[in-house]
XYZ file of C-alpha atoms in Angstrom:
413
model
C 10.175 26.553 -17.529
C 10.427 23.622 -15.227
C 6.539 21.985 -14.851
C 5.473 21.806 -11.577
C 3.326 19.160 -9.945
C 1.657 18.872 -6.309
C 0.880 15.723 -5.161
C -1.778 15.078 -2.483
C -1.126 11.650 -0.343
C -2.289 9.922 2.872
C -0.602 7.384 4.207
C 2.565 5.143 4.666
C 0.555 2.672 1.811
C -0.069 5.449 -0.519
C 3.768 6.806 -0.465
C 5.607 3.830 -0.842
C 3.069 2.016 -3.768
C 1.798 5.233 -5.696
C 3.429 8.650 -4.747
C 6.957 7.013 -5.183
C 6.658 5.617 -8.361
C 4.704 8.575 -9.999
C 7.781 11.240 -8.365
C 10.019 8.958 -9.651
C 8.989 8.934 -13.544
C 8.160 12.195 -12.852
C 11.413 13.536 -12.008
C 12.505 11.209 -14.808
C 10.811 13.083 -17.230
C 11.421 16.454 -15.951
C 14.409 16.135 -13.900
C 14.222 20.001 -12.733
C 10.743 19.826 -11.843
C 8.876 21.868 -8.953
C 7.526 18.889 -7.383
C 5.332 19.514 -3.812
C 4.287 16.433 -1.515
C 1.635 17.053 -0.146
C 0.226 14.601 3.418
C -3.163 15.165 3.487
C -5.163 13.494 6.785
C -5.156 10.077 7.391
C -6.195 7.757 10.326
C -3.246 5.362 9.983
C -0.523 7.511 9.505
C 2.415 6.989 11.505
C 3.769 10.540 11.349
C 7.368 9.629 9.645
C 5.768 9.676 6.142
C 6.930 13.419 5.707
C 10.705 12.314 6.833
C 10.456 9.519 4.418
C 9.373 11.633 1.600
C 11.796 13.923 1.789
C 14.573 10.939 1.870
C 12.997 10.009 -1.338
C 13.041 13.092 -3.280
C 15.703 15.230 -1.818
C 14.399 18.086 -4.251
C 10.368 17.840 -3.865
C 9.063 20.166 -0.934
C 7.049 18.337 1.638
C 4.105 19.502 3.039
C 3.505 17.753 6.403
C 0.175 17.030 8.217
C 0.189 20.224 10.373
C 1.307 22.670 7.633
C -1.428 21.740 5.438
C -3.185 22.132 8.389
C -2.118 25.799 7.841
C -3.327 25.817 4.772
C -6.730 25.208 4.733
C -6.592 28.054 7.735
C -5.545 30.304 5.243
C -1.382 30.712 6.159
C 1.147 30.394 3.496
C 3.260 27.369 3.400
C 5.737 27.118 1.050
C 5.057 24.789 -1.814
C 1.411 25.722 -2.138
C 1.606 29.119 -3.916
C -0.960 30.264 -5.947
C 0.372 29.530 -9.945
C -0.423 27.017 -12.523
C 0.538 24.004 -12.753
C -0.785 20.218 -12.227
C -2.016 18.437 -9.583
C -2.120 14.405 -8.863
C -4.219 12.519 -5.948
C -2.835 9.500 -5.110
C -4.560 9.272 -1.853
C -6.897 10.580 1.104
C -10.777 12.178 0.461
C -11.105 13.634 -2.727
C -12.100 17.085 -1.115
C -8.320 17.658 -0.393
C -7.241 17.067 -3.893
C -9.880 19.289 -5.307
C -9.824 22.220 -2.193
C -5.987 22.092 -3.160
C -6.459 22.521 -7.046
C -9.220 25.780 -6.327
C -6.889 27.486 -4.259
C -3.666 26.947 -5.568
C -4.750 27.081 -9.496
C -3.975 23.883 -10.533
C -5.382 21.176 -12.735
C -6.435 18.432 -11.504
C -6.253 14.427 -11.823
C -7.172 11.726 -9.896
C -6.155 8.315 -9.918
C -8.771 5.283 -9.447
C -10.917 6.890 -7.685
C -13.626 9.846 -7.663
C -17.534 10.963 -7.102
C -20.225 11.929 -9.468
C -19.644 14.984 -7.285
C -16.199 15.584 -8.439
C -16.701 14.759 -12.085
C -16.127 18.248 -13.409
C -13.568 18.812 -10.396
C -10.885 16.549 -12.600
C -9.586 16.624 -16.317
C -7.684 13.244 -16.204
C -8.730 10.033 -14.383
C -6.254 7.611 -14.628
C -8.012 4.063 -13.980
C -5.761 0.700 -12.971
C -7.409 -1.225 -15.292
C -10.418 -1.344 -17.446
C -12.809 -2.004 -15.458
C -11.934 0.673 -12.982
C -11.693 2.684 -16.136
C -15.579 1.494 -16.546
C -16.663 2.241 -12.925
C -15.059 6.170 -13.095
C -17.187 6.773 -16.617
C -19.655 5.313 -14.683
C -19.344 8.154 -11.933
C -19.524 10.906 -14.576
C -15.964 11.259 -15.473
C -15.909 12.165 -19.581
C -15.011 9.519 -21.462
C -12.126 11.341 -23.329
C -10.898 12.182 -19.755
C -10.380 8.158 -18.579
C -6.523 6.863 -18.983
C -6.049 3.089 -17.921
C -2.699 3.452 -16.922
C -2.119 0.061 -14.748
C -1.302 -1.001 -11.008
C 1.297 2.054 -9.953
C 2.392 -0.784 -7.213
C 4.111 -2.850 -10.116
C 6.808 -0.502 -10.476
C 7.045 0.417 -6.554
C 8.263 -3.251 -6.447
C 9.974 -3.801 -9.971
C 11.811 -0.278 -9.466
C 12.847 -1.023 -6.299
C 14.329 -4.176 -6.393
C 18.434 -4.101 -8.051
C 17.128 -7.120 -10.058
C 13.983 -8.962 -9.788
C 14.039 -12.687 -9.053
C 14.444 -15.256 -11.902
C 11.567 -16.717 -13.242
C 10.162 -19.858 -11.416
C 12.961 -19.055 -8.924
C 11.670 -21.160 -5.797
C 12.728 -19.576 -2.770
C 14.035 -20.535 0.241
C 11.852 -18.940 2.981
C 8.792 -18.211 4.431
C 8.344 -13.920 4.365
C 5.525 -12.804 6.672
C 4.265 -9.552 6.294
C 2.362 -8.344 9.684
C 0.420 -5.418 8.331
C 1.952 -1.487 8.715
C -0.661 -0.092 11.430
C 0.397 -0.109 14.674
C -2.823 -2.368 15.816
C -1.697 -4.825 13.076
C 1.275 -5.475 14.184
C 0.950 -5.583 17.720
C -1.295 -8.708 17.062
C -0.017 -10.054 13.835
C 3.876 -10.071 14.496
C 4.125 -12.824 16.797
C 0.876 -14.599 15.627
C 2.335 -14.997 12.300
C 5.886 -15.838 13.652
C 4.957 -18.770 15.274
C 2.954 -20.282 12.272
C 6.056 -19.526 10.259
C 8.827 -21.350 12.771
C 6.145 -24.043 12.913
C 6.328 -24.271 8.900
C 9.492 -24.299 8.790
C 10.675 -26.281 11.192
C 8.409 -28.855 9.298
C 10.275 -28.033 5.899
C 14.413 -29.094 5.565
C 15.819 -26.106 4.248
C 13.277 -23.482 4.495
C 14.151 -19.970 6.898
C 12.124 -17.460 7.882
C 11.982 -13.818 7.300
C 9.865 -10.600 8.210
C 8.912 -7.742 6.162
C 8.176 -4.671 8.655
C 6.818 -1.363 7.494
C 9.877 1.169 7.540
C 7.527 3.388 9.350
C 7.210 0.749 12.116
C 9.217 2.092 15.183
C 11.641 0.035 17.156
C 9.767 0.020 20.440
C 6.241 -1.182 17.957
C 8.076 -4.177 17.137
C 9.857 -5.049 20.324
C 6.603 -4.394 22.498
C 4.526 -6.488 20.041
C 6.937 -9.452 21.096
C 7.140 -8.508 24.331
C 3.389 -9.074 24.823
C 1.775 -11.178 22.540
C -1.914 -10.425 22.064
C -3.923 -13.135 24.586
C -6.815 -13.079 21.588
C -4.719 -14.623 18.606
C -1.514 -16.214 20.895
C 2.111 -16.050 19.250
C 5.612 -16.315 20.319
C 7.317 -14.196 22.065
C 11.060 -12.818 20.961
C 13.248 -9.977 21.447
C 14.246 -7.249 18.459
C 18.361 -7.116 18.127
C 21.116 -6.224 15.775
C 19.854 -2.656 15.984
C 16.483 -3.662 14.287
C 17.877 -5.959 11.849
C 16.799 -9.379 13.620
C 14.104 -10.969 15.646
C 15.271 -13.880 17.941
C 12.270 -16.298 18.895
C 12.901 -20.023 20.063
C 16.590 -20.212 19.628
C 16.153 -19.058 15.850
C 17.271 -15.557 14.513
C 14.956 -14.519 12.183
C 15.812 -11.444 9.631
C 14.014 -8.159 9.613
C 12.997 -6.698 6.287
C 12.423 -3.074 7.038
C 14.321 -1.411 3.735
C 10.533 -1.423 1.900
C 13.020 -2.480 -0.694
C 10.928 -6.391 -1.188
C 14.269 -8.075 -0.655
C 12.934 -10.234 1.805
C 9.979 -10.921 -0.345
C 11.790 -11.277 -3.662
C 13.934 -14.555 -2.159
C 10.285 -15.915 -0.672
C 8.771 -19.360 -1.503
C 5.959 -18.564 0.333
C 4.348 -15.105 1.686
C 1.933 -15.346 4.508
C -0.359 -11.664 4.819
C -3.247 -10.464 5.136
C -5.433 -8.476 2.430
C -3.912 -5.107 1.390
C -0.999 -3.687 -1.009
C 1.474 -6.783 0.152
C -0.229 -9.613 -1.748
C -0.051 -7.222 -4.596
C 3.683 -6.651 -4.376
C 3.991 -10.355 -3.588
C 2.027 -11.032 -6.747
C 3.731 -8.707 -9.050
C 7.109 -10.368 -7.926
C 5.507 -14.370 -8.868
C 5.462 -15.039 -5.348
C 2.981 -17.826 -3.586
C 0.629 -16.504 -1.180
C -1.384 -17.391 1.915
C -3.635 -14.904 2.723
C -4.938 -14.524 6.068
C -8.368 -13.027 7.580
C -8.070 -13.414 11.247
C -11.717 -12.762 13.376
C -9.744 -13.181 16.637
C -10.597 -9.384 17.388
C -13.201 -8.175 15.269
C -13.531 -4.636 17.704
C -10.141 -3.666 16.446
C -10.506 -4.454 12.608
C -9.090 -2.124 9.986
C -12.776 -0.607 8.136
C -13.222 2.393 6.140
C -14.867 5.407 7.335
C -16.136 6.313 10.680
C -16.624 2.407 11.385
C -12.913 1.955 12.042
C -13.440 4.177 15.445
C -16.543 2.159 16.654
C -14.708 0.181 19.111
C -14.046 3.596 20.845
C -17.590 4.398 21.914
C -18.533 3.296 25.432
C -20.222 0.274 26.433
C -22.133 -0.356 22.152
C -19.060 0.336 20.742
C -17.247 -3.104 20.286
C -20.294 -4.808 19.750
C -21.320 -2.770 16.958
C -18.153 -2.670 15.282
C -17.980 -6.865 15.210
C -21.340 -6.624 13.379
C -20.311 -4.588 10.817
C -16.849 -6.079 10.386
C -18.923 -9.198 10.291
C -21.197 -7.644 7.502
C -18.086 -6.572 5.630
C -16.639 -9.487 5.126
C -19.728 -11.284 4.110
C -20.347 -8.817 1.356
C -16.956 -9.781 -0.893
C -16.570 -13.118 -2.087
C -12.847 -12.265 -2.017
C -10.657 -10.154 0.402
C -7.105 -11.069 -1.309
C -6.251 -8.598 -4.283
C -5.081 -10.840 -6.661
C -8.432 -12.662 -6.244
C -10.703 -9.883 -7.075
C -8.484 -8.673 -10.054
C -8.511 -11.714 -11.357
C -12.185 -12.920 -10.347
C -11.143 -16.200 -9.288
C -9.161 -17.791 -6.101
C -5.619 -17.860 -7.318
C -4.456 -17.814 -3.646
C -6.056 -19.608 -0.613
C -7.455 -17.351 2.150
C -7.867 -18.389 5.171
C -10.883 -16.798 7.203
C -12.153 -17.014 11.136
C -10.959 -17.330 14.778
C -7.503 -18.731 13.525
C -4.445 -20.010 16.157
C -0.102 -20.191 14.809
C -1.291 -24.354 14.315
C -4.134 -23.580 11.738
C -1.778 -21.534 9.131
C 0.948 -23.252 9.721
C -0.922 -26.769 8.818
C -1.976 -24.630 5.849
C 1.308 -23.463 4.971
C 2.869 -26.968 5.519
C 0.599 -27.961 2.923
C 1.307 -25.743 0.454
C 4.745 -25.400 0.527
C 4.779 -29.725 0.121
C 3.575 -29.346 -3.564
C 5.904 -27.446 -5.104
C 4.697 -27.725 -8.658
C 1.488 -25.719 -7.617
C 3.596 -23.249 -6.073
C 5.282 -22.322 -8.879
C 2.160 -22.680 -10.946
C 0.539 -20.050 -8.665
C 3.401 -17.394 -9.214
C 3.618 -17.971 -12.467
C -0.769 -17.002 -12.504
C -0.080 -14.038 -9.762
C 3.088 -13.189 -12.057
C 0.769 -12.810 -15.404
C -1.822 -11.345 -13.490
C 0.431 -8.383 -12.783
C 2.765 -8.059 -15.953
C 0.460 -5.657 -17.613
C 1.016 -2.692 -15.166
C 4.883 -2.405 -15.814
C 5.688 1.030 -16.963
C 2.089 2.435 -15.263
C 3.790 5.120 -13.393
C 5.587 6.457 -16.720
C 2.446 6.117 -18.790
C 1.018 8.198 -15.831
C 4.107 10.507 -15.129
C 3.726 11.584 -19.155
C 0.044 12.656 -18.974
C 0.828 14.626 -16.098
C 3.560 16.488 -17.609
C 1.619 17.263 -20.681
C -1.034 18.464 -18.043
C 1.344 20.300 -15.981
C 2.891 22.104 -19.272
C -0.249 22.894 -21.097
C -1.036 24.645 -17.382
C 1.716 26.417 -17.466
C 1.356 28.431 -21.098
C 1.041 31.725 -19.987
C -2.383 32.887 -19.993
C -2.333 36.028 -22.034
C -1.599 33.134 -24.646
C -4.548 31.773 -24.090
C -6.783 34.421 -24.347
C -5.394 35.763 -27.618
């Protein structure tokens, strides 16, 4: 009997980084498996995550946004029939993942993340490392229960790339990476093109490149250099080759948009702000500059309900730069690598920042070459231990979703 697994997911982060690679070892393992994708809500999803899903894993059934919508009213949707089997959260509020698992019948795990409040909701928690393995024993899960499993974005990358680049490969261009949500990368397109043409027109030899979201639309990128934001500057440019390149300046610049990490596997030198990117840029031995802009602090990415401040009337904005102010204070560090590895092994650059300020950063950085390749190298290390995470994951599952599936009579003789 083919296992069956649902998977509950948010957004266009939590697809491509962790759903993909867990479907994909999955699959591996059981390659007739009853496999449901589930989009659970999310403020920053785009609304082509179902499409993309379903390009994926032409086999899986997809769940969209409005027919698990359906669900929780009570309808039948196909894919979420009552019967055993297993299911994995890789993203969204935990009440989804365990309102799913109580109605459908299904056991449940969770993956870095859960709630003294959930502790008895899940009978795996698979941490990224040990000390997030420390932090969900710490929140009640049983100790028997914790699997460190690694970083699920290692393979996104390493799996998706034909063949990853040599080690100590140097590159030969500058890869920005704008940020996914539409309020990213209306600002951040053109702010960080013109501090990369500045770079590189100040380095012989050195292009420049842009990794876009897939789920960025046409129009998001060509408005974004229609306009550029007033509040952080930029260049303007115009979107041609149907998608494929950005001309700015007299220079044609090439489009990433595959979420394939070509662009960023041929880098010397990746210029993003915080989030999955300098992760993938890490796991691939890639330099980094990361970037923490307070140009527009009323329209900063924050978790919760303080991410929709800046849409109250009149106390709205100024509220919302206080506590985007407060956030920031709180970490030492906003750059992945840096907190995993609990030093600065990239730079990050914080405040009200113009093109000239990175650039004269990245002009530095690309100049000494040795401590480049010294800081791949580190971010390369950092990173190596999480190959194979989404098989060590996929095989817990499995056993989880098979054990489920033992017919229950069995059980009770």
């Amino acid at each position: 009997m083919p296992a069956r697994v649902v998977v509950a997911v948010n957004g266009p982060g939590e697809l491509m980084g962790w759903a993909r690679p867990f479907v994909r070892s999955f699959y591996a393992l059981d390659a007739d498996a009853r496999v449901t994708i589930v989009f659970v809500p999310c403020p920053y999803a785009t609304g082509r995550e179902p499409g993309a899903a379903q390009a994926l894993f032409p086999r899986a059934t997809i769940v969209t946004h409005k027919q698990y919508a359906r669900f929780l009213m009570g309808r039948q949707v196909e894919g979420m029939e009552r019967g055993p089997g297993a299911l994995q959260y890789l993203g969204g509020d935990l009440y989804h993942a365990r309102t799913i698992a109580k109605r459908v019948g299904l056991r449940a795990m969770t993956y870095k993340f859960s709630r003294r409040a959930y502790a008895h909701s899940f009978v795996r928690f698979f941490a990224v490392d040990e000390a997030n393995g420390r932090e969900l024993r710490a929140t009640g899960a049983p100790a028997d229960a914790v699997r460190v499993v690694g970083n699920l974005v290692s393979d996104a990358v390493l799996d998706s790339l034909a063949s990853p680049p040599a080690p100590h490969s140097p590159g030969d261009s500058i890869c920005v990476f704008p940020g996914s949500r539409p309020p990213e990368l209306r600002a951040l397109l053109p702010f960080f093109l013109d501090a990369a043409l500045q770079t590189a027109r100040a380095t012989p030899g050195m292009s420049v490149s842009v990794s876009v979201s897939p789920f960025s639309s046409d129009e998001q990128i060509a408005q974004s250099l229609r306009a550029p934001d007033p509040a952080f500057g930029g260049v303007r440019g115009e979107l041609v080759d149907g998608g494929r390149t950005i001309v700015a300046e007299g220079v044609r610049v090439a489009v990433d948009r595959s979420g394939s990490y070509d662009a960023l596997a041929r880098a010397a030198l990746v210029i993003a702000t915080p989030g999955t990117k300098c992760v993938e840029a890490a796991v691939l031995g890639r330099a980094l500059l990361v970037v923490v802009p307070f140009n527009k602090l009323d329209e900063a990415v924050l978790p919760g309900l303080g991410g929709y401040l800046h849409r109250v009337p009149i106390v709205g904005k100024p509220l919302k730069r206080w506590l985007a102010m407060s956030f920031e204070r709180r970490f030492k560090y906003m750059a992945q690598p840096n907190i995993d590895a609990g030093k600065p092994l990239v730079p990050e650059l914080r405040g009200v920042l113009t093109p000239a300020d990175i650039a004269a950063r990245a002009r530095a950085m690309l100049a000494d070459r040795t401590a480049l390749r010294a800081m791949g190298d580190e971010l390369s290390q950092l990173y190596a231990r999480d190959a194979g995470a989404s098989k060590r994951m996929a095989r817990e599952a499995l056993a989880v979703a098979l054990e489920a599936a033992q017919p229950a009579a069995g059980a009770a003789s």
